[in-house]
mmCIF file of C-alpha atoms and ligand atoms in Angstrom:
data_model
loop_
_atom_site.group_PDB
_atom_site.id
_atom_site.type_symbol
_atom_site.label_atom_id
_atom_site.label_comp_id
_atom_site.label_asym_id
_atom_site.label_seq_id
_atom_site.Cartn_x
_atom_site.Cartn_y
_atom_site.Cartn_z
ATOM 1 C CA MET A 74 0.000 0.000 0.000
ATOM 2 C CA THR A 75 1.371 3.404 -0.865
ATOM 3 C CA PRO A 76 1.701 5.642 2.177
ATOM 4 C CA LYS A 77 -0.847 8.394 2.595
ATOM 5 C CA ARG A 78 0.101 11.942 1.815
ATOM 6 C CA LEU A 79 -0.112 14.002 4.991
ATOM 7 C CA LEU A 80 0.230 17.759 5.200
ATOM 8 C CA SER A 81 0.281 20.156 8.097
ATOM 9 C CA GLY A 82 1.702 23.550 8.888
ATOM 10 C CA ILE A 83 2.568 25.651 11.882
ATOM 11 C CA GLN A 84 2.093 29.392 12.018
ATOM 12 C CA THR A 85 5.255 31.348 12.693
ATOM 13 C CA SER A 86 3.460 33.809 14.920
ATOM 14 C CA GLY A 87 5.780 33.035 17.836
ATOM 15 C CA THR A 88 8.550 30.681 18.897
ATOM 16 C CA PRO A 89 7.574 27.029 19.385
ATOM 17 C CA HIS A 90 6.365 26.040 22.867
ATOM 18 C CA ILE A 91 5.758 22.693 24.512
ATOM 19 C CA GLY A 92 2.090 22.901 23.509
ATOM 20 C CA ASN A 93 3.192 23.033 19.856
ATOM 21 C CA TYR A 94 5.599 20.194 20.544
ATOM 22 C CA PHE A 95 3.114 17.741 22.026
ATOM 23 C CA GLY A 96 0.239 18.959 19.854
ATOM 24 C CA MET A 97 1.907 19.035 16.478
ATOM 25 C CA MET A 98 5.678 18.894 16.105
ATOM 26 C CA GLN A 99 6.277 15.530 17.752
ATOM 27 C CA ARG A 100 3.464 14.006 15.699
ATOM 28 C CA MET A 101 4.943 15.331 12.469
ATOM 29 C CA VAL A 102 8.310 13.807 13.297
ATOM 30 C CA ASP A 103 6.623 10.443 13.945
ATOM 31 C CA PHE A 104 4.515 10.602 10.784
ATOM 32 C CA GLN A 105 7.680 10.749 8.698
ATOM 33 C CA GLU A 106 8.138 7.049 9.335
ATOM 34 C CA THR A 107 4.763 5.962 7.993
ATOM 35 C CA SER A 108 3.574 8.648 5.591
ATOM 36 C CA GLU A 109 4.592 10.916 2.812
ATOM 37 C CA LEU A 110 4.871 14.045 4.912
ATOM 38 C CA PHE A 111 4.547 17.664 3.826
ATOM 39 C CA CYS A 112 5.338 20.052 6.646
ATOM 40 C CA PHE A 113 5.627 23.810 6.285
ATOM 41 C CA LEU A 114 6.033 27.050 8.199
ATOM 42 C CA ALA A 115 2.959 29.185 7.650
ATOM 43 C CA ASN A 116 4.431 32.672 7.575
ATOM 44 C CA TYR A 117 1.715 34.117 5.325
ATOM 45 C CA HIS A 118 -0.780 33.040 7.969
ATOM 46 C CA ALA A 119 1.346 34.613 10.689
ATOM 47 C CA LEU A 120 0.867 37.988 8.985
ATOM 48 C CA THR A 121 -2.683 37.956 10.342
ATOM 49 C CA SER A 122 -1.296 38.530 13.830
ATOM 50 C CA VAL A 123 2.347 39.680 13.538
ATOM 51 C CA SER A 124 2.952 43.179 12.192
ATOM 52 C CA ASP A 125 6.680 43.476 12.908
ATOM 53 C CA GLY A 126 8.793 42.304 9.960
ATOM 54 C CA ASP A 127 11.915 41.597 12.008
ATOM 55 C CA GLN A 128 9.865 39.565 14.422
ATOM 56 C CA LEU A 129 8.364 37.478 11.616
ATOM 57 C CA ARG A 130 11.782 36.836 10.048
ATOM 58 C CA LYS A 131 13.154 35.761 13.426
ATOM 59 C CA ASN A 132 10.184 33.526 14.244
ATOM 60 C CA THR A 133 10.425 31.804 10.879
ATOM 61 C CA LEU A 134 14.100 30.891 11.207
ATOM 62 C CA THR A 135 13.732 29.953 14.863
ATOM 63 C CA THR A 136 10.830 27.645 14.093
ATOM 64 C CA ALA A 137 12.821 26.073 11.254
ATOM 65 C CA CYS A 138 15.810 25.424 13.560
ATOM 66 C CA ASP A 139 13.541 24.036 16.261
ATOM 67 C CA PHE A 140 11.718 21.708 13.897
ATOM 68 C CA LEU A 141 14.915 20.376 12.360
ATOM 69 C CA ALA A 142 16.457 19.842 15.786
ATOM 70 C CA LEU A 143 13.355 17.984 16.938
ATOM 71 C CA GLY A 144 13.709 15.514 14.104
ATOM 72 C CA ILE A 145 12.135 16.735 10.893
ATOM 73 C CA ASP A 146 14.338 15.102 8.294
ATOM 74 C CA PRO A 147 14.469 16.918 4.952
ATOM 75 C CA GLU A 148 15.510 13.662 3.268
ATOM 76 C CA LYS A 149 12.359 11.902 4.399
ATOM 77 C CA SER A 150 9.818 14.690 4.134
ATOM 78 C CA VAL A 151 9.125 17.929 2.321
ATOM 79 C CA PHE A 152 9.851 20.832 4.668
ATOM 80 C CA TRP A 153 9.571 24.439 3.508
ATOM 81 C CA VAL A 154 8.511 27.987 4.240
ATOM 82 C CA GLN A 155 5.070 28.872 2.891
ATOM 83 C CA SER A 156 6.146 32.150 1.270
ATOM 84 C CA ASP A 157 8.882 30.397 -0.737
ATOM 85 C CA LEU A 158 5.954 29.160 -2.815
ATOM 86 C CA PRO A 159 4.064 32.395 -3.427
ATOM 87 C CA GLU A 160 1.950 30.500 -5.982
ATOM 88 C CA VAL A 161 -0.178 29.394 -3.048
ATOM 89 C CA THR A 162 -1.641 32.888 -2.938
ATOM 90 C CA GLU A 163 -2.737 32.538 -6.561
ATOM 91 C CA LEU A 164 -4.579 29.354 -5.723
ATOM 92 C CA THR A 165 -6.113 31.184 -2.761
ATOM 93 C CA TRP A 166 -7.655 33.636 -5.202
ATOM 94 C CA LEU A 167 -9.055 30.887 -7.413
ATOM 95 C CA LEU A 168 -10.563 29.210 -4.355
ATOM 96 C CA SER A 169 -11.936 32.514 -3.049
ATOM 97 C CA ASN A 170 -14.376 32.521 -5.917
ATOM 98 C CA VAL A 171 -15.995 29.270 -4.868
ATOM 99 C CA THR A 172 -15.984 30.154 -1.159
ATOM 100 C CA GLY A 173 -19.304 31.427 0.130
ATOM 101 C CA MET A 174 -19.312 34.364 2.524
ATOM 102 C CA GLY A 175 -21.598 32.342 4.782
ATOM 103 C CA LEU A 176 -18.990 29.609 5.116
ATOM 104 C CA LEU A 177 -16.355 32.083 6.309
ATOM 105 C CA GLU A 178 -18.807 33.913 8.553
ATOM 106 C CA ARG A 179 -19.370 30.686 10.461
ATOM 107 C CA SER A 180 -15.659 30.369 11.360
ATOM 108 C CA HIS A 181 -15.201 29.886 15.115
ATOM 109 C CA SER A 182 -11.532 30.677 14.881
ATOM 110 C CA TYR A 183 -12.187 34.064 13.267
ATOM 111 C CA LYS A 184 -14.763 34.985 15.900
ATOM 112 C CA ASP A 185 -12.475 33.836 18.733
ATOM 113 C CA LYS A 186 -9.516 35.790 17.431
ATOM 114 C CA VAL A 187 -11.536 38.967 16.993
ATOM 115 C CA SER A 188 -12.951 38.586 20.503
ATOM 116 C CA LYS A 189 -9.372 38.244 21.803
ATOM 117 C CA GLY A 190 -8.481 41.587 20.262
ATOM 118 C CA ILE A 191 -6.832 40.612 16.964
ATOM 119 C CA THR A 192 -7.825 43.196 14.337
ATOM 120 C CA ALA A 193 -10.640 42.006 12.091
ATOM 121 C CA THR A 194 -8.858 42.337 8.739
ATOM 122 C CA HIS A 195 -9.705 40.779 5.413
ATOM 123 C CA GLY A 196 -6.596 38.590 5.850
ATOM 124 C CA LEU A 197 -7.916 37.194 9.108
ATOM 125 C CA PHE A 198 -11.340 36.629 7.569
ATOM 126 C CA SER A 199 -9.990 34.800 4.537
ATOM 127 C CA TYR A 200 -7.436 32.812 6.578
ATOM 128 C CA PRO A 201 -9.350 29.548 5.910
ATOM 129 C CA VAL A 202 -9.132 30.080 2.126
ATOM 130 C CA LEU A 203 -5.332 30.367 2.267
ATOM 131 C CA MET A 204 -5.278 27.290 4.475
ATOM 132 C CA SER A 205 -7.410 25.449 1.908
ATOM 133 C CA ALA A 206 -4.942 26.413 -0.804
ATOM 134 C CA ASP A 207 -2.080 25.048 1.352
ATOM 135 C CA ILE A 208 -3.847 21.738 1.627
ATOM 136 C CA LEU A 209 -5.287 21.381 -1.887
ATOM 137 C CA MET A 210 -2.165 22.481 -3.756
ATOM 138 C CA PHE A 211 -0.375 19.297 -2.664
ATOM 139 C CA GLY A 212 -3.126 16.738 -3.135
ATOM 140 C CA SER A 213 -3.061 16.087 0.613
ATOM 141 C CA GLN A 214 -5.173 13.143 1.687
ATOM 142 C CA VAL A 215 -4.858 13.588 5.429
ATOM 143 C CA VAL A 216 -4.430 16.737 7.499
ATOM 144 C CA PRO A 217 -3.376 16.111 11.096
ATOM 145 C CA VAL A 218 -4.431 19.089 13.198
ATOM 146 C CA GLY A 219 -5.545 19.981 16.691
ATOM 147 C CA LYS A 220 -9.227 20.174 17.576
ATOM 148 C CA ASP A 221 -9.216 23.930 17.112
ATOM 149 C CA GLN A 222 -8.356 23.492 13.415
ATOM 150 C CA LYS A 223 -10.964 20.858 12.609
ATOM 151 C CA GLN A 224 -13.435 23.365 11.219
ATOM 152 C CA HIS A 225 -10.761 24.762 8.908
ATOM 153 C CA VAL A 226 -10.237 21.329 7.374
ATOM 154 C CA GLU A 227 -13.991 20.883 7.032
ATOM 155 C CA MET A 228 -14.124 24.226 5.213
ATOM 156 C CA THR A 229 -11.337 22.976 2.958
ATOM 157 C CA ARG A 230 -13.442 19.937 2.099
ATOM 158 C CA ASP A 231 -16.405 22.182 1.251
ATOM 159 C CA ILE A 232 -14.247 24.427 -0.904
ATOM 160 C CA ALA A 233 -12.640 21.482 -2.724
ATOM 161 C CA GLN A 234 -16.039 19.897 -3.398
ATOM 162 C CA ARG A 235 -17.449 23.173 -4.613
ATOM 163 C CA PHE A 236 -14.495 23.701 -6.958
ATOM 164 C CA ASN A 237 -14.702 20.120 -8.254
ATOM 165 C CA SER A 238 -18.422 20.334 -8.908
ATOM 166 C CA THR A 239 -18.120 23.717 -10.612
ATOM 167 C CA TYR A 240 -15.078 23.078 -12.779
ATOM 168 C CA GLY A 241 -14.642 19.303 -12.891
ATOM 169 C CA ASN A 242 -12.640 17.021 -10.691
ATOM 170 C CA THR A 243 -9.446 18.889 -9.824
ATOM 171 C CA PHE A 244 -8.637 18.481 -6.129
ATOM 172 C CA VAL A 245 -8.313 15.649 -3.642
ATOM 173 C CA VAL A 246 -10.876 16.119 -0.858
ATOM 174 C CA PRO A 247 -8.809 15.773 2.341
ATOM 175 C CA GLU A 248 -9.685 14.152 5.674
ATOM 176 C CA PRO A 249 -8.861 15.767 9.004
ATOM 177 C CA LEU A 250 -6.957 13.635 11.510
ATOM 178 C CA ILE A 251 -7.689 15.002 14.941
ATOM 179 C CA GLU A 252 -5.467 14.384 17.919
ATOM 180 C CA THR A 253 -7.936 14.399 20.782
ATOM 181 C CA ALA A 254 -5.340 14.971 23.507
ATOM 182 C CA THR A 255 -4.151 18.176 21.831
ATOM 183 C CA GLY A 256 -7.006 20.352 22.961
ATOM 184 C CA LEU A 257 -6.283 19.574 26.588
ATOM 185 C CA LEU A 258 -2.801 20.976 26.747
ATOM 186 C CA PRO A 259 -2.825 23.615 29.474
ATOM 187 C CA GLY A 260 -0.567 26.637 29.756
ATOM 188 C CA ILE A 261 0.983 27.834 33.016
ATOM 189 C CA ASP A 262 -2.257 29.636 33.951
ATOM 190 C CA GLY A 263 -4.413 26.558 33.308
ATOM 191 C CA GLN A 264 -6.021 27.860 30.082
ATOM 192 C CA LYS A 265 -5.079 26.238 26.743
ATOM 193 C CA MET A 266 -1.378 26.868 26.088
ATOM 194 C CA SER A 267 -1.263 29.569 23.452
ATOM 195 C CA LYS A 268 1.015 32.437 22.549
ATOM 196 C CA SER A 269 -1.966 34.772 22.577
ATOM 197 C CA TYR A 270 -2.640 33.969 26.252
ATOM 198 C CA ASN A 271 0.999 34.565 27.154
ATOM 199 C CA ASN A 272 1.036 31.318 29.144
ATOM 200 C CA THR A 273 3.558 29.269 27.169
ATOM 201 C CA ILE A 274 6.783 27.462 28.002
ATOM 202 C CA ASP A 275 9.124 27.574 25.009
ATOM 203 C CA ILE A 276 10.827 24.332 24.003
ATOM 204 C CA PHE A 277 14.272 25.868 23.808
ATOM 205 C CA CYS A 278 14.278 28.800 26.224
ATOM 206 C CA ASP A 279 17.237 29.275 28.575
ATOM 207 C CA LYS A 280 17.165 27.566 31.931
ATOM 208 C CA ALA A 281 16.417 30.670 33.999
ATOM 209 C CA THR A 282 13.393 31.444 31.818
ATOM 210 C CA LEU A 283 12.267 27.836 32.039
ATOM 211 C CA ALA A 284 12.513 27.915 35.836
ATOM 212 C CA LYS A 285 10.615 31.169 36.001
ATOM 213 C CA LYS A 286 7.797 29.825 33.836
ATOM 214 C CA VAL A 287 7.537 26.549 35.732
ATOM 215 C CA MET A 288 7.479 28.367 39.087
ATOM 216 C CA CYS A 289 4.504 30.372 37.765
ATOM 217 C CA ILE A 290 2.365 27.299 36.991
ATOM 218 C CA VAL A 291 -0.899 27.775 38.895
ATOM 219 C CA THR A 292 -1.590 25.476 41.826
ATOM 220 C CA ASP A 293 -4.374 25.343 44.393
ATOM 221 C CA SER A 294 -3.871 26.226 48.045
ATOM 222 C CA THR A 295 -3.732 22.698 49.501
ATOM 223 C CA PRO A 296 -1.373 22.831 52.507
ATOM 224 C CA VAL A 297 1.910 20.885 52.298
ATOM 225 C CA ASP A 298 0.796 18.285 54.832
ATOM 226 C CA GLN A 299 -2.306 17.356 52.800
ATOM 227 C CA PRO A 300 -2.593 15.036 49.733
ATOM 228 C CA LYS A 301 -2.825 16.982 46.485
ATOM 229 C CA ASP A 302 -5.345 16.660 43.683
ATOM 230 C CA THR A 303 -4.057 15.402 40.323
ATOM 231 C CA GLU A 304 -7.305 15.430 38.298
ATOM 232 C CA ASN A 305 -7.659 19.183 37.972
ATOM 233 C CA SER A 306 -4.021 20.073 38.462
ATOM 234 C CA THR A 307 -2.291 22.077 35.740
ATOM 235 C CA LEU A 308 1.083 21.180 37.259
ATOM 236 C CA PHE A 309 0.243 17.479 37.093
ATOM 237 C CA ALA A 310 -1.020 17.774 33.512
ATOM 238 C CA ILE A 311 2.131 19.512 32.298
ATOM 239 C CA TYR A 312 4.460 17.266 34.288
ATOM 240 C CA SER A 313 2.801 14.080 32.950
ATOM 241 C CA LEU A 314 3.550 15.031 29.362
ATOM 242 C CA PHE A 315 7.196 14.305 30.010
ATOM 243 C CA LEU A 316 6.674 10.944 31.731
ATOM 244 C CA GLU A 317 6.106 7.334 30.715
ATOM 245 C CA ALA A 318 3.010 5.575 32.131
ATOM 246 C CA ASP A 319 4.816 4.022 35.107
ATOM 247 C CA GLN A 320 6.493 7.313 35.984
ATOM 248 C CA GLN A 321 3.092 8.987 35.826
ATOM 249 C CA LYS A 322 1.838 6.549 38.456
ATOM 250 C CA GLU A 323 4.764 7.453 40.677
ATOM 251 C CA LEU A 324 3.918 11.111 40.218
ATOM 252 C CA VAL A 325 0.340 10.451 41.327
ATOM 253 C CA THR A 326 1.723 8.831 44.487
ATOM 254 C CA ARG A 327 3.974 11.811 45.091
ATOM 255 C CA PHE A 328 1.056 14.208 44.757
ATOM 256 C CA GLN A 329 -0.968 12.087 47.180
ATOM 257 C CA THR A 330 1.781 11.810 49.775
ATOM 258 C CA PRO A 331 1.425 14.439 52.501
ATOM 259 C CA GLY A 332 4.568 16.510 52.803
ATOM 260 C CA THR A 333 5.209 16.954 49.068
ATOM 261 C CA SER A 334 5.327 20.664 48.306
ATOM 262 C CA TYR A 335 4.345 22.202 44.994
ATOM 263 C CA GLY A 336 7.668 24.057 45.113
ATOM 264 C CA ALA A 337 9.620 20.800 45.219
ATOM 265 C CA LEU A 338 7.570 19.312 42.388
ATOM 266 C CA LYS A 339 8.175 22.390 40.287
ATOM 267 C CA LYS A 340 11.906 22.320 40.945
ATOM 268 C CA ASP A 341 12.006 18.750 39.714
ATOM 269 C CA LEU A 342 9.882 19.570 36.701
ATOM 270 C CA VAL A 343 12.414 22.207 35.602
ATOM 271 C CA GLU A 344 15.084 19.500 35.505
ATOM 272 C CA VAL A 345 12.773 17.033 33.782
ATOM 273 C CA ILE A 346 11.933 19.466 30.969
ATOM 274 C CA TRP A 347 15.529 20.631 30.668
ATOM 275 C CA ASN A 348 16.814 17.054 30.338
ATOM 276 C CA TYR A 349 13.986 15.957 28.060
ATOM 277 C CA PHE A 350 15.109 18.326 25.333
ATOM 278 C CA ALA A 351 18.847 18.157 26.091
ATOM 279 C CA PRO A 352 19.980 16.199 23.007
ATOM 280 C CA GLN A 353 17.863 18.322 20.680
ATOM 281 C CA ARG A 354 19.011 21.531 22.388
ATOM 282 C CA GLU A 355 22.584 20.888 21.376
ATOM 283 C CA LEU A 356 21.630 20.284 17.769
ATOM 284 C CA ARG A 357 19.349 23.303 17.867
ATOM 285 C CA ASN A 358 22.177 25.555 18.968
ATOM 286 C CA GLU A 359 24.383 24.256 16.183
ATOM 287 C CA LEU A 360 21.656 24.975 13.630
ATOM 288 C CA ALA A 361 20.993 28.416 15.061
ATOM 289 C CA ASN A 362 24.690 29.175 14.600
ATOM 290 C CA ASN A 363 24.602 27.985 11.017
ATOM 291 C CA THR A 364 21.549 29.601 9.511
ATOM 292 C CA ASP A 365 23.044 29.443 5.996
ATOM 293 C CA HIS A 366 22.754 25.688 6.216
ATOM 294 C CA VAL A 367 19.170 25.941 7.503
ATOM 295 C CA ILE A 368 18.233 28.319 4.699
ATOM 296 C CA LYS A 369 19.706 25.925 2.142
ATOM 297 C CA ILE A 370 17.563 23.103 3.529
ATOM 298 C CA LEU A 371 14.467 25.303 3.367
ATOM 299 C CA LYS A 372 15.141 26.374 -0.214
ATOM 300 C CA GLN A 373 15.645 22.766 -1.312
ATOM 301 C CA GLY A 374 12.418 21.905 0.469
ATOM 302 C CA ALA A 375 10.624 24.667 -1.421
ATOM 303 C CA ASP A 376 11.909 23.237 -4.716
ATOM 304 C CA LYS A 377 10.516 19.824 -3.835
ATOM 305 C CA ALA A 378 7.237 21.358 -2.721
ATOM 306 C CA ARG A 379 6.973 23.342 -5.952
ATOM 307 C CA SER A 380 7.421 20.272 -8.121
ATOM 308 C CA VAL A 381 4.397 18.673 -6.452
ATOM 309 C CA ALA A 382 2.297 21.832 -6.272
ATOM 310 C CA MET A 383 2.629 23.226 -9.777
ATOM 311 C CA PRO A 384 0.678 20.492 -11.572
ATOM 312 C CA TYR A 385 -2.252 21.064 -9.187
ATOM 313 C CA LEU A 386 -2.120 24.809 -9.698
ATOM 314 C CA GLU A 387 -1.857 24.358 -13.456
ATOM 315 C CA ARG A 388 -4.906 22.101 -13.497
ATOM 316 C CA ALA A 389 -6.842 24.662 -11.510
ATOM 317 C CA ARG A 390 -5.740 27.509 -13.803
ATOM 318 C CA ASN A 391 -6.825 25.484 -16.822
ATOM 319 C CA ALA A 392 -10.098 24.474 -15.199
ATOM 320 C CA VAL A 393 -11.169 28.061 -14.574
ATOM 321 C CA GLY A 394 -9.971 29.256 -17.976
ATOM 322 C CA LEU A 395 -6.963 31.402 -17.193
ATOM 323 C CA ASN A 396 -4.959 29.687 -19.941
ATOM 324 C CA TYR A 397 -6.596 31.915 -22.583
ATOM 325 C CA THR A 398 -4.054 31.160 -25.332
ATOM 326 C CA ARG A 399 -5.213 27.574 -25.703
HETATM 327 N N1 LIG B 639 -3.948 27.243 10.890
HETATM 328 C C1 LIG B 639 -2.955 26.305 11.362
HETATM 329 C C2 LIG B 639 -2.680 26.603 12.855
HETATM 330 O O1 LIG B 639 -2.843 27.707 13.294
HETATM 331 C C3 LIG B 639 -1.681 26.421 10.587
HETATM 332 C C4 LIG B 639 -1.889 26.036 9.151
HETATM 333 C C5 LIG B 639 -1.823 26.865 8.075
HETATM 334 C C6 LIG B 639 -2.195 24.739 8.666
HETATM 335 N N2 LIG B 639 -2.060 26.172 6.933
HETATM 336 C C7 LIG B 639 -2.296 24.866 7.252
HETATM 337 C C8 LIG B 639 -2.393 23.512 9.271
HETATM 338 C C9 LIG B 639 -2.608 23.763 6.441
HETATM 339 C C10 LIG B 639 -2.709 22.403 8.459
HETATM 340 C C11 LIG B 639 -2.816 22.537 7.068
HETATM 341 O O2 LIG B 639 -2.267 25.719 13.553
#
């Protein structure tokens, strides 16, 4: 059986945090073994929330270094920066004309972002159309995303079906692959870990910053000499991410043992996180010191991506009649 073609992207609106790691990046690295993986850095999408050019440049390279250090292998998968294939914006336009206003108006993500204070621009509103172009331009069969992105993939299916029924069969209609655990990843304040809530722990921050973040994880006011709750504990939830099943059981026991202080647990967690990413951190630092090499990898990735994308774009251009000389 030929492996399925999987595609997913990460917005470069910030630097990658452990929520991104457990929600998306680690999964991508694993998928390389079983699928034909397309993985890209969505910097056009990041423009909907980042308005500082230097910041966007920095985020893009940082995310590339992080991803490579965490195990994305450019030999096994196609790894590129979205804007190195500006043709995706042309496909966005073609898709825009089969995208109903009503479909976009129903977007939860748009409404959420506006309610959080992100400016309601046309870019933010048409975000799902660009995302559809990302997916459809590569004939992606499966799109692994977090729960919050499920609706975007459903919109992509609608848009693909609408295009196919209007112009003839052109695009693969993709399936979402939802990681159910992803939505539960809490930040240090107990809400979903997200850059826009300012509650993240970066994967590769320095140790002092890591310690500071971990010390800020919210806890309840159970006294030291009482057993502590694990079910609703943000500290327990974050800590468990880094443990195997048997170690998780031990952690439950520690929480339940009177005398364990949250301070002591947090101190240990700093070490656990620090050691968890130690091998990758070394590689990450090497990459960050050799950005020419990273850029070369990204450009080669863009070439590979282009060779797959162009036939899809060409078919779409022909289907709608832009090839007027024929
Ligand atoms: N919207 C996705 C997110 O915020 C990022 C993204 C952009 C994406 N284009 C995509 C994900 C295409 C999957 C497929 O996480």
